[in-house]
Amino acid sequence: MLPTPAFLVDLDIVDHNTELMASRMCNKGIAWRIPCKGHRCASLAKYILEKGACGVVLLTLAEAEAFADEGINDIYLANQLYSQTDLERLAVLAKRLKRLRVAIDSMDYLRDLATAVERWEIITPIEILVELNVNHNRCGVTAEEAVELARTAKHIELTTGSIIFAGITGYEGHTPILPPQEKTLATKESHNILAKAKSAIEAEGIKVAVVSGGGSCNYIDCLETGVLTEIQAGGGALGDLLYCETANLKDHGHQVGALILAQMISVPKDKTRAIGNAGFKAIGWHPFGGLPAPRDRKDLRVVGLSAEHTRFEWAGADKGTLTDEINQSLIPPQRGEKMVLIPGYTDAMGFLHRTIYAIRKDHVEAVWKTMANKA
């Protein structure tokens, strides 16, 4: 008996989704790197890496250190650091990995990072990608500023060997929930910025080996622009309401594999509603993904989340709204009933759980610990 609420991952569906992603990217000669912020589970990351991904993307230094502890040795820390302590930890981390890559969007960070690495008698270089703002308006520089950063990075590489200029990156984080045609256009506009920067840097005689970007929500469009050498896509391997429904990956064959197991703990006598034991502290909530949905019961819908509770409405209270197919199998919700929910957005949920239960055919195959156990 599994405890509830529980974070489930359907391995048959992960296998299906990863086969789609790996084959599509490999056929285009594009590397596939998996972001893991949605689950923070090194064992799940290893499972997907075996399906064809080349490495992981992480967003915090603590995550990178925790994944290194579990034997993952190709890590891209796609974020900016600041403190001297963090830079020293980063330099130490590089010595434990086959590849450590970071994003850079300021001259100060570039030089401070190089200085931290150079403190060691035996230098282990860190790869850097110059991060561009590709209309997401978060981190990143302009194409013109990227040239200066690349020039300085290459100079440091040639003179001290503390860093390696690998290329450029940009995140199209403004595109996930756009309608398909708008998403395609916005992705092309973002990639045009990357292409302009690559051309300008290479005009300086500096090779841009890596152009990294994308995400699960727009990876199909990324395959068509011909700009990226590496796509960062992790959530599409699992699948939830955001990826499969809002971002339309179901139209490209993806299925839902990230799930929450909850249990009914309260059902009034008239059966008009039911209360589950998974609230936003277990399911998370994000405006992109919205409320979760029952996987197996079309007669129940989630109408709200509070800290520890899911609020369901039962359609049996208004049978006139149901199809004959649902009417024929209508069963009122029962106290104690287990309920499998599809989360709105796994990235808003994974950090809440210490354990992931890997299932096949609704039977547990493996139990994996997440990074939450290191907190």
XYZ file of C-alpha atoms in Angstrom:
375
model
C 0.000 0.000 0.000
C 1.475 3.310 -1.087
C 1.207 6.309 1.212
C -0.845 9.199 -0.088
C -0.276 11.676 -1.526
C 2.426 10.042 -3.657
C 4.336 11.214 -6.745
C 4.116 8.511 -9.435
C 5.959 8.210 -12.746
C 4.618 5.759 -15.326
C 7.727 4.200 -16.865
C 5.913 2.781 -19.894
C 4.850 6.306 -20.809
C 8.296 7.746 -20.054
C 9.711 5.099 -22.407
C 7.231 6.133 -25.087
C 7.857 9.870 -24.704
C 11.634 9.543 -24.567
C 11.683 7.370 -27.663
C 9.842 10.134 -29.516
C 12.202 12.839 -28.294
C 15.450 10.934 -28.775
C 14.573 9.766 -32.281
C 13.433 13.203 -33.418
C 16.537 14.991 -32.121
C 19.043 12.338 -33.143
C 17.584 12.264 -36.645
C 18.413 15.972 -36.903
C 21.862 15.541 -35.375
C 20.881 17.589 -32.334
C 22.036 16.778 -28.797
C 19.334 16.267 -26.181
C 19.936 17.609 -22.666
C 17.297 17.100 -19.952
C 16.278 19.764 -17.405
C 15.523 18.112 -14.051
C 14.023 20.980 -12.051
C 10.593 19.390 -12.277
C 11.560 16.252 -10.315
C 15.054 16.815 -8.841
C 15.588 13.056 -8.849
C 18.964 11.732 -9.984
C 17.634 8.179 -10.418
C 14.915 9.366 -12.788
C 17.495 11.475 -14.627
C 19.721 8.412 -15.058
C 16.759 6.465 -16.418
C 16.170 9.115 -19.090
C 19.890 9.524 -19.846
C 19.944 5.839 -20.781
C 17.315 6.624 -23.423
C 19.651 8.903 -25.380
C 20.046 12.201 -23.518
C 23.616 13.532 -23.227
C 23.456 15.295 -19.857
C 21.303 17.255 -17.451
C 20.283 20.869 -16.927
C 19.978 22.110 -13.349
C 19.072 25.514 -11.960
C 20.779 25.649 -8.555
C 24.256 24.880 -7.336
C 22.852 22.648 -4.591
C 21.053 20.552 -7.221
C 24.252 20.228 -9.254
C 26.205 19.070 -6.198
C 23.476 16.578 -5.246
C 23.348 15.092 -8.752
C 27.150 14.823 -8.789
C 26.910 12.885 -5.513
C 24.710 10.373 -7.365
C 27.206 9.883 -10.189
C 25.817 12.170 -12.885
C 28.883 13.737 -14.479
C 27.681 15.963 -17.339
C 25.907 18.965 -15.815
C 24.866 22.315 -17.226
C 24.076 24.847 -14.489
C 21.818 27.133 -16.504
C 21.828 30.007 -14.060
C 23.922 32.880 -12.757
C 25.833 32.758 -9.463
C 27.173 35.672 -7.467
C 28.849 35.046 -4.110
C 32.507 34.123 -3.752
C 31.503 31.064 -1.737
C 29.299 29.814 -4.579
C 32.077 30.367 -7.115
C 34.505 28.369 -4.998
C 31.972 25.554 -4.667
C 31.531 25.635 -8.445
C 35.299 25.340 -8.992
C 35.406 22.336 -6.637
C 32.433 20.739 -8.360
C 34.204 20.911 -11.730
C 36.879 18.557 -10.404
C 34.272 15.858 -9.824
C 32.667 15.881 -13.278
C 33.395 14.955 -16.855
C 31.782 18.241 -17.901
C 30.551 21.228 -15.928
C 28.961 23.966 -17.988
C 27.546 27.289 -16.799
C 25.672 30.217 -18.334
C 27.344 33.649 -18.302
C 25.702 37.017 -18.926
C 28.122 39.495 -17.342
C 31.797 40.347 -17.593
C 32.129 40.425 -13.796
C 30.760 36.904 -13.440
C 33.026 35.645 -16.216
C 36.150 37.056 -14.609
C 35.184 36.091 -11.059
C 34.531 32.525 -12.185
C 37.870 32.304 -13.945
C 39.639 33.662 -10.844
C 37.960 31.038 -8.623
C 39.120 28.224 -10.908
C 42.640 29.656 -11.180
C 43.094 29.492 -7.420
C 43.750 25.763 -7.724
C 47.237 24.516 -8.461
C 45.752 21.978 -10.863
C 43.130 23.744 -12.962
C 39.955 21.963 -14.048
C 38.270 24.198 -16.624
C 34.559 25.001 -16.678
C 32.707 25.306 -19.969
C 30.789 28.529 -20.441
C 27.865 29.448 -22.642
C 27.173 33.141 -23.155
C 23.487 33.606 -22.383
C 21.442 35.844 -24.647
C 18.101 37.458 -23.969
C 15.934 35.929 -26.697
C 12.813 37.990 -25.857
C 12.088 36.226 -22.562
C 13.483 39.261 -20.698
C 14.970 37.323 -17.817
C 18.733 36.720 -17.838
C 20.840 37.307 -20.924
C 22.683 39.897 -23.031
C 22.224 41.343 -26.510
C 23.893 39.843 -29.558
C 26.347 42.740 -29.602
C 27.258 42.269 -25.925
C 27.654 38.533 -26.517
C 30.543 39.211 -28.900
C 32.525 41.049 -26.222
C 31.877 38.309 -23.662
C 32.897 35.616 -26.127
C 36.080 37.521 -27.025
C 37.056 37.870 -23.355
C 36.156 34.249 -22.587
C 38.297 32.999 -25.457
C 41.210 35.144 -24.290
C 40.956 33.675 -20.762
C 40.746 30.174 -22.218
C 43.914 30.661 -24.267
C 45.917 32.379 -21.530
C 44.952 30.503 -18.348
C 42.878 27.492 -19.366
C 40.488 28.092 -16.462
C 37.451 28.198 -18.684
C 36.451 26.886 -22.097
C 34.293 29.008 -24.369
C 31.771 26.447 -25.649
C 29.129 28.622 -27.277
C 25.877 30.449 -26.630
C 22.466 29.798 -25.139
C 19.030 31.375 -24.848
C 15.762 30.348 -23.227
C 12.431 30.905 -24.971
C 10.511 30.919 -21.680
C 7.871 33.279 -23.043
C 6.601 30.691 -25.558
C 5.204 27.634 -23.665
C 1.501 28.448 -23.569
C 1.268 30.453 -26.783
C -1.090 29.112 -29.481
C 0.791 26.862 -31.925
C 1.277 29.371 -34.753
C 2.339 32.141 -32.374
C 4.715 29.763 -30.619
C 6.325 28.810 -33.918
C 6.811 32.480 -34.840
C 8.156 33.433 -31.389
C 10.608 30.504 -31.461
C 11.892 31.576 -34.879
C 12.368 35.141 -33.642
C 14.320 33.897 -30.616
C 16.500 31.658 -32.734
C 17.204 34.512 -35.150
C 18.810 36.342 -32.211
C 20.970 33.300 -31.465
C 21.908 32.938 -35.141
C 22.883 36.620 -35.329
C 25.078 36.288 -32.233
C 26.721 33.100 -33.539
C 27.524 34.753 -36.851
C 28.977 37.843 -35.163
C 31.136 35.790 -32.778
C 32.448 33.556 -35.529
C 33.267 36.658 -37.585
C 35.799 37.337 -34.812
C 37.448 33.997 -35.555
C 35.927 32.323 -32.475
C 34.182 28.999 -33.044
C 30.714 28.606 -31.555
C 30.485 24.850 -31.042
C 27.281 24.843 -28.976
C 24.008 26.700 -29.515
C 21.732 25.509 -26.710
C 18.113 26.399 -26.123
C 14.545 25.262 -26.409
C 12.268 23.411 -24.042
C 9.709 20.642 -24.142
C 6.889 23.029 -25.001
C 8.548 24.209 -28.220
C 11.031 21.465 -29.057
C 9.094 20.546 -32.207
C 9.570 24.104 -33.490
C 13.221 24.049 -32.402
C 13.812 21.063 -34.660
C 12.713 23.088 -37.668
C 14.711 26.312 -37.261
C 18.097 24.683 -37.879
C 19.857 26.947 -35.344
C 20.278 24.861 -32.189
C 22.935 22.184 -31.761
C 21.392 21.155 -28.418
C 17.802 21.170 -27.149
C 16.976 21.398 -23.443
C 13.792 19.379 -22.972
C 12.886 17.378 -19.871
C 9.218 17.836 -18.974
C 8.015 16.297 -22.213
C 9.624 13.016 -21.189
C 7.207 12.805 -18.247
C 4.133 14.621 -19.524
C 1.480 16.524 -17.565
C -1.472 18.780 -18.387
C 0.736 21.732 -19.331
C 2.942 19.808 -21.717
C 0.382 17.449 -23.222
C -2.692 19.702 -23.329
C -1.779 23.397 -23.123
C 1.474 23.045 -25.070
C -0.172 20.573 -27.482
C 2.450 17.828 -27.223
C -0.378 15.287 -27.365
C -0.706 16.307 -31.012
C 2.851 15.057 -31.486
C 2.323 11.710 -29.781
C 3.226 12.542 -26.173
C 1.297 11.028 -23.272
C 0.871 11.837 -19.578
C 3.287 9.958 -17.313
C 3.591 12.213 -14.231
C 0.876 11.421 -11.697
C -0.236 11.971 -8.108
C -1.923 9.269 -6.042
C -4.425 10.752 -3.586
C -7.152 9.325 -1.364
C -10.712 10.444 -0.644
C -10.922 11.400 3.021
C -14.360 13.021 3.157
C -17.577 12.500 1.166
C -20.890 14.092 2.266
C -24.061 12.019 2.349
C -25.464 13.608 -0.822
C -22.266 12.737 -2.756
C -22.210 16.127 -4.469
C -18.574 16.622 -3.637
C -15.555 14.752 -2.330
C -12.352 15.799 -0.612
C -8.951 14.281 -1.366
C -5.824 14.458 0.751
C -3.532 16.111 -1.829
C -3.557 19.890 -1.698
C -1.282 22.447 -3.274
C 1.435 21.382 -0.828
C 1.517 18.017 -2.629
C 0.307 18.841 -6.141
C 1.720 22.341 -6.486
C -0.035 24.992 -8.502
C 1.057 27.154 -11.407
C -1.023 29.410 -13.665
C 0.446 27.737 -16.769
C -0.791 24.301 -15.724
C -3.925 25.046 -13.737
C -5.748 22.510 -11.578
C -5.054 18.767 -11.723
C -7.514 16.335 -13.289
C -8.556 12.745 -12.436
C -6.919 10.229 -14.768
C -9.635 7.574 -14.646
C -12.930 9.215 -13.658
C -14.690 11.537 -16.105
C -17.522 12.018 -13.601
C -15.266 13.853 -11.138
C -13.561 17.180 -11.651
C -11.208 19.174 -9.455
C -12.664 22.566 -8.548
C -10.048 23.776 -6.076
C -6.958 23.145 -3.984
C -6.220 24.205 -0.445
C -3.067 23.461 1.536
C -3.820 19.779 2.218
C -7.038 19.112 0.287
C -8.316 18.559 -3.233
C -11.936 19.583 -3.774
C -13.875 17.466 -6.255
C -17.354 17.903 -7.694
C -19.272 14.783 -8.673
C -21.206 14.989 -11.918
C -23.714 12.455 -10.629
C -25.492 15.323 -8.901
C -26.536 16.546 -12.350
C -26.868 13.452 -14.528
C -28.411 15.440 -17.336
C -24.995 16.817 -18.180
C -23.426 13.377 -18.646
C -23.089 11.177 -21.697
C -24.886 7.825 -21.693
C -21.509 6.068 -21.496
C -20.627 7.820 -18.237
C -24.170 7.444 -16.827
C -24.036 3.675 -17.249
C -20.906 3.328 -15.115
C -21.595 6.118 -12.638
C -20.353 5.287 -9.135
C -20.479 7.852 -6.331
C -17.122 8.764 -4.779
C -16.342 6.745 -1.675
C -14.380 7.620 1.424
C -11.057 5.761 1.263
C -11.096 5.519 -2.539
C -7.695 5.977 -4.181
C -7.588 8.553 -6.959
C -4.881 9.017 -9.618
C -4.524 12.672 -10.594
C -2.753 14.285 -13.530
C -0.845 17.327 -12.234
C -1.149 20.665 -13.970
C 2.602 21.310 -14.088
C 5.231 18.958 -12.690
C 7.729 21.783 -12.145
C 5.398 23.191 -9.488
C 5.121 19.805 -7.778
C 8.344 17.821 -7.857
C 10.220 19.862 -5.276
C 7.503 19.038 -2.717
C 8.234 15.303 -2.651
C 11.019 13.216 -1.106
C 10.104 10.042 -3.004
C 9.094 9.108 -6.546
C 7.380 5.771 -7.159
C 8.232 4.416 -10.611
C 5.337 2.277 -11.847
C 4.410 -0.006 -14.726
C 0.824 -1.112 -15.242
C 0.057 0.613 -11.913
C 2.507 -1.618 -10.024
C 5.582 -0.179 -8.309
C 8.833 -1.140 -10.045
C 11.252 1.177 -8.234
C 11.325 3.680 -5.394
C 13.563 6.692 -6.000
C 14.621 9.419 -3.606
C 14.624 13.057 -4.672
C 17.000 15.829 -3.727
C 14.562 16.892 -0.986
C 16.192 14.218 1.190
C 19.405 16.238 1.177
C 17.758 19.391 2.481
